[in-house]
Coordinates of C-alpha atoms in Angstrom, one line a residue:
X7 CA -53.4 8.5 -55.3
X8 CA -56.8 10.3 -55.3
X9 CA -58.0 7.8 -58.2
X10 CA -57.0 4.9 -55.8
X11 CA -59.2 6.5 -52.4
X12 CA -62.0 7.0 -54.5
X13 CA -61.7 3.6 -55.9
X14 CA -61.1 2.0 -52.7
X15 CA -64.4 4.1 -51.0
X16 CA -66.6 3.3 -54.2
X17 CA -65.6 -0.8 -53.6
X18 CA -66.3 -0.5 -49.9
X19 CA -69.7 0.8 -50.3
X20 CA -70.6 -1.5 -53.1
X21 CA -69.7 -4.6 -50.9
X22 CA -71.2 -3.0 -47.7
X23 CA -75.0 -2.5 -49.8
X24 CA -74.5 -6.2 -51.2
X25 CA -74.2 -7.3 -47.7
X26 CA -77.2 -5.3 -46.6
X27 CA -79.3 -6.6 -50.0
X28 CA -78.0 -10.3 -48.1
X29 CA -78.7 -9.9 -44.6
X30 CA -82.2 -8.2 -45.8
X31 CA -82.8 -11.4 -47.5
X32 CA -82.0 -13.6 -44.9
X33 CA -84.0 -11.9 -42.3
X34 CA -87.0 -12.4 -44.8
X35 CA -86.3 -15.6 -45.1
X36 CA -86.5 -16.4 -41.2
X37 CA -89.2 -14.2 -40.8
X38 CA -90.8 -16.2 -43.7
X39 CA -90.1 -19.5 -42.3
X40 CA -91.5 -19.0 -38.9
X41 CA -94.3 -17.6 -40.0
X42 CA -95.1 -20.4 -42.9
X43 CA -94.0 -23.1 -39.3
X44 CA -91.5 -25.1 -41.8
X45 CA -90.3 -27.8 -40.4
X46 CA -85.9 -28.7 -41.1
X47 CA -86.6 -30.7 -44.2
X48 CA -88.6 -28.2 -45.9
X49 CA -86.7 -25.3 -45.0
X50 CA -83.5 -26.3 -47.7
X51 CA -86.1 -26.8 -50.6
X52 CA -88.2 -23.5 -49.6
X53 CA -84.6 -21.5 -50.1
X54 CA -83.9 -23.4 -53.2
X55 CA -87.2 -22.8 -55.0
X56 CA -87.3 -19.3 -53.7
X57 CA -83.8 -18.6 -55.1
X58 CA -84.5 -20.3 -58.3
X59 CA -87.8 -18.2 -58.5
X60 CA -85.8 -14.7 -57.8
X61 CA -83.2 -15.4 -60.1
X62 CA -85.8 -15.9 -63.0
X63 CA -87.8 -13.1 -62.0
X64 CA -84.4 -11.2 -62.3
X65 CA -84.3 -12.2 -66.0
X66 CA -87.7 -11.6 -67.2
X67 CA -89.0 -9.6 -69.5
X68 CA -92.1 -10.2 -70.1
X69 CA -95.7 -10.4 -69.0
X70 CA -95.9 -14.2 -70.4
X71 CA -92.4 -15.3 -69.0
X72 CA -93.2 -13.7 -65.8
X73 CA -96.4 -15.7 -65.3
X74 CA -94.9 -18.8 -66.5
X75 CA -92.0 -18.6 -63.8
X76 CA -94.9 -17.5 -61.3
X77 CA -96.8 -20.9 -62.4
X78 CA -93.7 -22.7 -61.8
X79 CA -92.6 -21.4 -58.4
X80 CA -96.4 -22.4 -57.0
X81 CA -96.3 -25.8 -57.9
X82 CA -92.5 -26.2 -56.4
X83 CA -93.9 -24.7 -53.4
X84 CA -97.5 -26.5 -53.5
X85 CA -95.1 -29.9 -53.2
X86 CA -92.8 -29.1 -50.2
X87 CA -95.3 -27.0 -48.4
X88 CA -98.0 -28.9 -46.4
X89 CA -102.2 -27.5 -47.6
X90 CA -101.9 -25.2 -44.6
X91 CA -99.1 -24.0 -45.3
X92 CA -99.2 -23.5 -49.1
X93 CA -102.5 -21.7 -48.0
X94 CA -100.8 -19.2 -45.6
X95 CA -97.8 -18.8 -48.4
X96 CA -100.0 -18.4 -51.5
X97 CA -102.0 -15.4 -49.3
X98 CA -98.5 -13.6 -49.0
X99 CA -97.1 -13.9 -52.4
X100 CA -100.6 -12.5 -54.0
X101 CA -100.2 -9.9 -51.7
X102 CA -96.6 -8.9 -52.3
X103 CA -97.2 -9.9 -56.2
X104 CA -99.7 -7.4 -56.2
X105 CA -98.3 -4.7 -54.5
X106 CA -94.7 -4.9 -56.7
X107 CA -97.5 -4.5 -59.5
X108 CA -98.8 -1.6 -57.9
X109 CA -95.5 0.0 -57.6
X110 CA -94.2 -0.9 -61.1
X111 CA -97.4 1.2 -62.2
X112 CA -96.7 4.0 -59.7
X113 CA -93.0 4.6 -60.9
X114 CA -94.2 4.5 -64.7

């Protein structure tokens, strides 16, 4: 019986952090598109790219993968976004780019 509550705590806060790592998402997602101004048709192939972008970063290894699925996910988002906006996006993925960098170094 004591196997079971701990099993049944350890489940409910693994699903209660994957819904936190979602909502988190989400909310930087909004926050992303109001800031970026997208309009309703670029909105579905912003989330696309961006999910197809974070799921390869997931499996990278590295340095030349990395940049190669960095390459990639600029020219997805160089054709849905409009000059101004690619502008205002490219600014914020250097910046968060470099600071992941910075942290990667930190922790090493």
């Amino acid at each position: 019986m004591k196997k079971l509550i701990i099993a049944f705590v350890a489940m409910t806060v693994m699903a209660m952090n994957a819904n936190a790592q979602n909502n988190d998402e989400s909310q930087t997602f909004r926050r992303m598109s109001c800031f970026l101004e997208l309009t309703e048709e670029q909105t579905e192939p912003v989330r696309i790219s961006m999910e197809q972008f974070s799921t390869a970063m997931a499996r990278q290894g590295d340095f030349w993968s990395v940049r190669k699925s960095v390459a990639r996910h600029k020219k997805q988002m160089k054709r849905i976004l409009s000059k101004q906006q690619y502008d205002k996006y490219e600014d914020i993925f250097n910046l968060t780019l470099r600071n992941n960098v910075r942290l990667h170094f930190a922790r090493s």
